[in-house]
PDB file of C-alpha atoms in Angstrom:
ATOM      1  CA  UNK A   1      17.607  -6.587 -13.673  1.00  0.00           C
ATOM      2  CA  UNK A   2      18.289  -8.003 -17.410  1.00  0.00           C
ATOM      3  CA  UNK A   3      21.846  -9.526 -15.189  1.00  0.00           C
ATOM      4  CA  UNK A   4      19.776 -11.080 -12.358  1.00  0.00           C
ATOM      5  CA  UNK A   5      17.008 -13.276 -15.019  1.00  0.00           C
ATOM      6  CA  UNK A   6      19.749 -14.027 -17.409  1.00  0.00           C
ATOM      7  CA  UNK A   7      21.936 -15.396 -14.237  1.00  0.00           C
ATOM      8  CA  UNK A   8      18.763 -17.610 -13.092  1.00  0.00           C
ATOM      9  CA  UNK A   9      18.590 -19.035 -16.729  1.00  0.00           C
ATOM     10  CA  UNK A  10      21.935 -19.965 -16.254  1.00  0.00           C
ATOM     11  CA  UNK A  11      21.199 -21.068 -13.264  1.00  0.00           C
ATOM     12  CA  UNK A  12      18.886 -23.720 -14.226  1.00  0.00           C
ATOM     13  CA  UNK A  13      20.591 -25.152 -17.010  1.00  0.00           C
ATOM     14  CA  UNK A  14      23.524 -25.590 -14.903  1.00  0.00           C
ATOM     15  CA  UNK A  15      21.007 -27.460 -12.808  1.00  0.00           C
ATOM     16  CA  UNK A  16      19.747 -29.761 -15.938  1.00  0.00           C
ATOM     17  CA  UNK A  17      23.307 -30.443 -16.470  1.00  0.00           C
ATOM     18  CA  UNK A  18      24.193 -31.377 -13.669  1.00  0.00           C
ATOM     19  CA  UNK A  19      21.196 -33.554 -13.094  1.00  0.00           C
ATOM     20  CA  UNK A  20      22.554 -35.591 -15.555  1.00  0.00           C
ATOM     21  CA  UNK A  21      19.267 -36.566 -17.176  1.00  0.00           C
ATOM     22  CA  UNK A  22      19.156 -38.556 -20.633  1.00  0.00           C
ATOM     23  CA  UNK A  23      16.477 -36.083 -22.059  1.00  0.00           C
ATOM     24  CA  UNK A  24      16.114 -32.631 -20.965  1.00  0.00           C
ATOM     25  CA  UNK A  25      12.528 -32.181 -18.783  1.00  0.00           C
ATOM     26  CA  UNK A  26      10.879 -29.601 -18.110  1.00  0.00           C
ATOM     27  CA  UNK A  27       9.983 -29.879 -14.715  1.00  0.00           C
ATOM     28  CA  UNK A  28      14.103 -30.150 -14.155  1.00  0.00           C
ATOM     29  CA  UNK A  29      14.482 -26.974 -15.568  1.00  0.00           C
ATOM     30  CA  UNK A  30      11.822 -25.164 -13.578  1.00  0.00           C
ATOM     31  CA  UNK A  31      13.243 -26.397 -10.287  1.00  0.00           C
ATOM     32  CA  UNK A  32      16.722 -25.152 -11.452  1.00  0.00           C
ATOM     33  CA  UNK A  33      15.217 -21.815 -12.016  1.00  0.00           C
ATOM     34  CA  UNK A  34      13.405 -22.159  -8.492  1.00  0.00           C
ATOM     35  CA  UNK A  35      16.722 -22.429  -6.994  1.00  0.00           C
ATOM     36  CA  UNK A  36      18.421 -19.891  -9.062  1.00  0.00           C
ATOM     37  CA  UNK A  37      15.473 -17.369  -7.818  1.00  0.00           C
ATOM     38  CA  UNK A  38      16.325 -18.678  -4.462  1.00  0.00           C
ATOM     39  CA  UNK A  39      20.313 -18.358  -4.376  1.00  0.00           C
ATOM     40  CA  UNK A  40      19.679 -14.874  -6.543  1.00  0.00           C
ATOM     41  CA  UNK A  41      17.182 -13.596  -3.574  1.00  0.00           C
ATOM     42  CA  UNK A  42      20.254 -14.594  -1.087  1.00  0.00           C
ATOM     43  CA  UNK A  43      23.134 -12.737  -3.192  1.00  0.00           C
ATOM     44  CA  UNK A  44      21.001 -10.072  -4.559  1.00  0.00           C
ATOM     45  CA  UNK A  45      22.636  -7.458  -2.041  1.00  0.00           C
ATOM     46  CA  UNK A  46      25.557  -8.103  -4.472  1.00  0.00           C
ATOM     47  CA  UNK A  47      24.162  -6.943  -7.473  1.00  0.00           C
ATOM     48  CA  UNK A  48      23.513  -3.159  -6.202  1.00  0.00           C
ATOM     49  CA  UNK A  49      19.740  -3.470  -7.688  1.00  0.00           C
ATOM     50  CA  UNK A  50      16.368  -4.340  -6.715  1.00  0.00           C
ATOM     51  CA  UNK A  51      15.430  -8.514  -6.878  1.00  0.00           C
ATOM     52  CA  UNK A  52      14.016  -8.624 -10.312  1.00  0.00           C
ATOM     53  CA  UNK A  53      11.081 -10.145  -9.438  1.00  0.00           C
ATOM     54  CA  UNK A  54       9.823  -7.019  -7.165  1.00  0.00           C
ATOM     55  CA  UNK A  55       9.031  -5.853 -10.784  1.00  0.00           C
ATOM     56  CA  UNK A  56       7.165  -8.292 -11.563  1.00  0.00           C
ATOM     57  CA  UNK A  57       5.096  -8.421  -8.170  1.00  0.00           C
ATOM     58  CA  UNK A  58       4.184  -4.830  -9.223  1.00  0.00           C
ATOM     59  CA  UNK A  59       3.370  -5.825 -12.573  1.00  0.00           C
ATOM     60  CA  UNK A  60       0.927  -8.422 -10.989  1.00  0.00           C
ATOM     61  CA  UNK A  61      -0.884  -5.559  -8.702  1.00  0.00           C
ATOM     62  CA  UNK A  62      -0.933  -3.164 -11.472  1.00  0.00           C
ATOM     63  CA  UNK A  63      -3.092  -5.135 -13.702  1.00  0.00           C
ATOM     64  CA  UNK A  64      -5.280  -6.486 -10.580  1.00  0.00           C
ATOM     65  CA  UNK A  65      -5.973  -3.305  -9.916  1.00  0.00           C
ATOM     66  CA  UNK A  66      -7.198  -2.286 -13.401  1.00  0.00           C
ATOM     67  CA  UNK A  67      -9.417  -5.305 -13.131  1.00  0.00           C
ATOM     68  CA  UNK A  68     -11.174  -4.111 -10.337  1.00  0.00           C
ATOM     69  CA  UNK A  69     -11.255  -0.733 -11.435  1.00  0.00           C
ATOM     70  CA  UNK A  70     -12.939  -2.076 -14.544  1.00  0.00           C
ATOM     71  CA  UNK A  71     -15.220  -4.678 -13.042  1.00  0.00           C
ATOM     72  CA  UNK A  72     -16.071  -1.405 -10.802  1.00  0.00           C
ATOM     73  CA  UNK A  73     -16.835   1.059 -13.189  1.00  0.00           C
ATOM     74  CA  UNK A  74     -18.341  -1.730 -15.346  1.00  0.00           C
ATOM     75  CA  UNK A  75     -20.845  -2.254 -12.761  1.00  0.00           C
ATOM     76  CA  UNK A  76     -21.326   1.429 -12.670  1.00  0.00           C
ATOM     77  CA  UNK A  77     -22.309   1.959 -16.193  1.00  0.00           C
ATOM     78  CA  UNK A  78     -24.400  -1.410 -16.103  1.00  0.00           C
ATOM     79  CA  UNK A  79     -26.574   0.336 -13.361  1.00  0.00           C
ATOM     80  CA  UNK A  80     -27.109   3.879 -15.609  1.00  0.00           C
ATOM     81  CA  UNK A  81     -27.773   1.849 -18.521  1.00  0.00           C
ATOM     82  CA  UNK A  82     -30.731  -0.847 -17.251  1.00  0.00           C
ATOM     83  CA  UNK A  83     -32.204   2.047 -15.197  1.00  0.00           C
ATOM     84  CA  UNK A  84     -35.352   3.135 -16.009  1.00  0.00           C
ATOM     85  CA  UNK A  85     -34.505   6.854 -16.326  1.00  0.00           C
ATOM     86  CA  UNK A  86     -31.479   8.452 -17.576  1.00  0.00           C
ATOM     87  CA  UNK A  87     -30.357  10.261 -14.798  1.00  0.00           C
ATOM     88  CA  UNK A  88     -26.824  11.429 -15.827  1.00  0.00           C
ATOM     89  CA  UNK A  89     -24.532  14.553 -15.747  1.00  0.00           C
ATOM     90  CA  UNK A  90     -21.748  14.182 -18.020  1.00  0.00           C
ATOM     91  CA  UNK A  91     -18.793  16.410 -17.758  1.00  0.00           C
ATOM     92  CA  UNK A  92     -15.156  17.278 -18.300  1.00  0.00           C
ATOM     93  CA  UNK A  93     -12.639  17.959 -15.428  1.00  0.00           C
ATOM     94  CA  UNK A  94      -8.625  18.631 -15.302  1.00  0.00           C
ATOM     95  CA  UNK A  95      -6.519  16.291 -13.592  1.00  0.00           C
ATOM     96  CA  UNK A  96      -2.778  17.359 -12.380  1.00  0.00           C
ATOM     97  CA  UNK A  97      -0.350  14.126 -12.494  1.00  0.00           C
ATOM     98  CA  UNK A  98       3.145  13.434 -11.260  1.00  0.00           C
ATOM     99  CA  UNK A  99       4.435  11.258 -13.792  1.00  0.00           C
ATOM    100  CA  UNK A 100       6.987  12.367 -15.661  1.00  0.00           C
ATOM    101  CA  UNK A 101       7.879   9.732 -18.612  1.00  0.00           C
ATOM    102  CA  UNK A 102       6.047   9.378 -22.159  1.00  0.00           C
ATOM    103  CA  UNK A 103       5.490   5.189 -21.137  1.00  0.00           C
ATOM    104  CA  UNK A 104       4.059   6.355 -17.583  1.00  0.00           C
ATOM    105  CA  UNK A 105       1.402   9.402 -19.267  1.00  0.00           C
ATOM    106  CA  UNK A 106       0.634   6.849 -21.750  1.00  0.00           C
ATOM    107  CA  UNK A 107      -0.152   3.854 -19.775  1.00  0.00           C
ATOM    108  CA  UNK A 108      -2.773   5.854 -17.082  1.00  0.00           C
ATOM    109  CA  UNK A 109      -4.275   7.576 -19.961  1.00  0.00           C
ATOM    110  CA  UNK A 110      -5.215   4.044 -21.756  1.00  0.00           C
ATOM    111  CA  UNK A 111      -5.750   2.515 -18.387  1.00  0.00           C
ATOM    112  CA  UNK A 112      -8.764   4.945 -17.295  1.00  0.00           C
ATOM    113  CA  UNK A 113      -9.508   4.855 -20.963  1.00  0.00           C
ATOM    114  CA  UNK A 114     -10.236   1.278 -20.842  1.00  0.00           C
ATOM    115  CA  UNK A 115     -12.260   1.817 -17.585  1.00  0.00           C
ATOM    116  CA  UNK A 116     -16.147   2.157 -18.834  1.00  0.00           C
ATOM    117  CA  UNK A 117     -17.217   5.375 -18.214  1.00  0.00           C
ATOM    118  CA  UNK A 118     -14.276   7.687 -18.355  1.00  0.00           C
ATOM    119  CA  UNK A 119     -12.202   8.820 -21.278  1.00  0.00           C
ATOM    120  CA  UNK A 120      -9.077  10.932 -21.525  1.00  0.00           C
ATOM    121  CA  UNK A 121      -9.515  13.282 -24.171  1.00  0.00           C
ATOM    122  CA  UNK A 122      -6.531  15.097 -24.342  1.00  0.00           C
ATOM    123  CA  UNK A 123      -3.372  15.002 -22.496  1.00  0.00           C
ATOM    124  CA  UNK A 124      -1.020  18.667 -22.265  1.00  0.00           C
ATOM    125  CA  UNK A 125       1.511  18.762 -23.946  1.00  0.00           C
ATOM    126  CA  UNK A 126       4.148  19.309 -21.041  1.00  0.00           C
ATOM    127  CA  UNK A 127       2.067  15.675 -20.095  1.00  0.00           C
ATOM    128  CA  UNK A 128       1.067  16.735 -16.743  1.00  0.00           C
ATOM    129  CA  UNK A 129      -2.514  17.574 -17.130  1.00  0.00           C
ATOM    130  CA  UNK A 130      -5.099  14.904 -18.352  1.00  0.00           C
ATOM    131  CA  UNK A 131      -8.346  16.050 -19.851  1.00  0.00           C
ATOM    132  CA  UNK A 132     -10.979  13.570 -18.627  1.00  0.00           C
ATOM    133  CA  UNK A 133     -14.528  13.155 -19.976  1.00  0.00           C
ATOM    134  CA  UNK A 134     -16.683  11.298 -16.875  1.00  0.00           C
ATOM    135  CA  UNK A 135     -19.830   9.846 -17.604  1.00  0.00           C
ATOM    136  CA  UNK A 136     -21.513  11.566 -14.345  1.00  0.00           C
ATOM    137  CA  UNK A 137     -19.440  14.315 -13.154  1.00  0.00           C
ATOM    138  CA  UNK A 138     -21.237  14.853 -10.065  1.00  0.00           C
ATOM    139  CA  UNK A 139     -21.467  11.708  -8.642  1.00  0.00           C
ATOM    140  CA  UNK A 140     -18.464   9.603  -9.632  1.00  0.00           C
ATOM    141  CA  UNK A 141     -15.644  12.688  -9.977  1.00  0.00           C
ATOM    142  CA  UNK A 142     -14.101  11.777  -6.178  1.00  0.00           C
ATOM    143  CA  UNK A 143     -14.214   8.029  -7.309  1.00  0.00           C
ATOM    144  CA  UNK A 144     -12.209   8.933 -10.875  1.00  0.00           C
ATOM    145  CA  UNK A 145      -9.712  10.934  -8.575  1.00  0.00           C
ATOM    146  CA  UNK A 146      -9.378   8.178  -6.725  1.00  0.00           C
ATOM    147  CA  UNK A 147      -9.190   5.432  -9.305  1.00  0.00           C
ATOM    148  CA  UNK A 148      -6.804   7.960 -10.869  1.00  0.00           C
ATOM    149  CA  UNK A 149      -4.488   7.977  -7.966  1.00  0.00           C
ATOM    150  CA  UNK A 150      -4.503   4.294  -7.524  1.00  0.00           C
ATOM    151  CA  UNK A 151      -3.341   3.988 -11.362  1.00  0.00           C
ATOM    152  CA  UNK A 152      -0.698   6.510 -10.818  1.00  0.00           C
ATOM    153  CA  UNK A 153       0.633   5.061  -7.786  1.00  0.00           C
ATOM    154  CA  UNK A 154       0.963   1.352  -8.665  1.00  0.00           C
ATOM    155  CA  UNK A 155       2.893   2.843 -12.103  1.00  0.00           C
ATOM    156  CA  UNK A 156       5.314   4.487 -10.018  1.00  0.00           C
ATOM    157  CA  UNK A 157       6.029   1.414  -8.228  1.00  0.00           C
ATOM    158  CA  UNK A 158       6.093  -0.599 -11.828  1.00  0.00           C
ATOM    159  CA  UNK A 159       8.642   2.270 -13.134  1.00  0.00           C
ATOM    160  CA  UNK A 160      10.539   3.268 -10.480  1.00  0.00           C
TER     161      UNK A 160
END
């Protein structure tokens, strides 16, 4: 991946060199590295590894779906909080992961930490089993799973 981005760098100074340009632009440099992502994307069978910027397409969906998750759970918590009555059931509850790295644990822990609402309070230390405080247990455990799984899948696809 490092290969493929440093190749499109090259790529477009190459093309700012060859546009033979008094003072180097900007905008001459972006469309070199426009067509070094295109003739990359055409020879990237070559290089035995994913197009580099799959990564970042997954990078991009990852944190879009944290900010509906948050905007979600945010509305959530605005609801309990201008209610009139406190009508809560706070709880704990295990959840069983299948990431396997230190960077993957970490980054769903502090994602549904970040998420109002839910906390992880302690993580095993094999890092397969998140301890997870939820503001109402009863009603918003399925929707914490889920959120949960959504995390852990869109990491995968960052990671893997």
């Amino acid at each position: 991946m490092p290969a493929q981005f440093l190749l499109n760098l090259f790529i477009a100074f190459l093309w700012m060199v060859l546009n033979d340009e008094d003072v180097m632009r900007f905008p001459t440099f972006f469309e070199g590295f426009l067509v070094g992502i295109f003739i990359i994307f055409l020879m990237q069978r070559f290089f035995g590894k994913q197009f580099y910027l799959h990564r970042f397409y997954y990078v991009l969906k990852l944190i879009l779906i944290f900010i509906q998750e948050l905007f979600k759970s945010a509305y959530v918590v605005l609801k309990h909080i201008l209610s009139k009555e406190i009508d809560i059931k706070p709880g704990i509850f295990t959840y069983k992961t299948s990431l396997k790295s230190d960077w993957e644990v970490t980054t769903l822990a502090m994602l549904l930490t970040l998420t109002p609402g839910s906390v992880v309070m302690e993580v095993s230390p094999e890092g397969d089993v998140f301890y997870v405080h939820a503001l109402d247990i009863e009603r918003y455990k399925s929707d914490l799973i889920r959120s949960l799984g959504r995390f852990e899948k869109a990491i995968m696809e960052v990671t893997r």
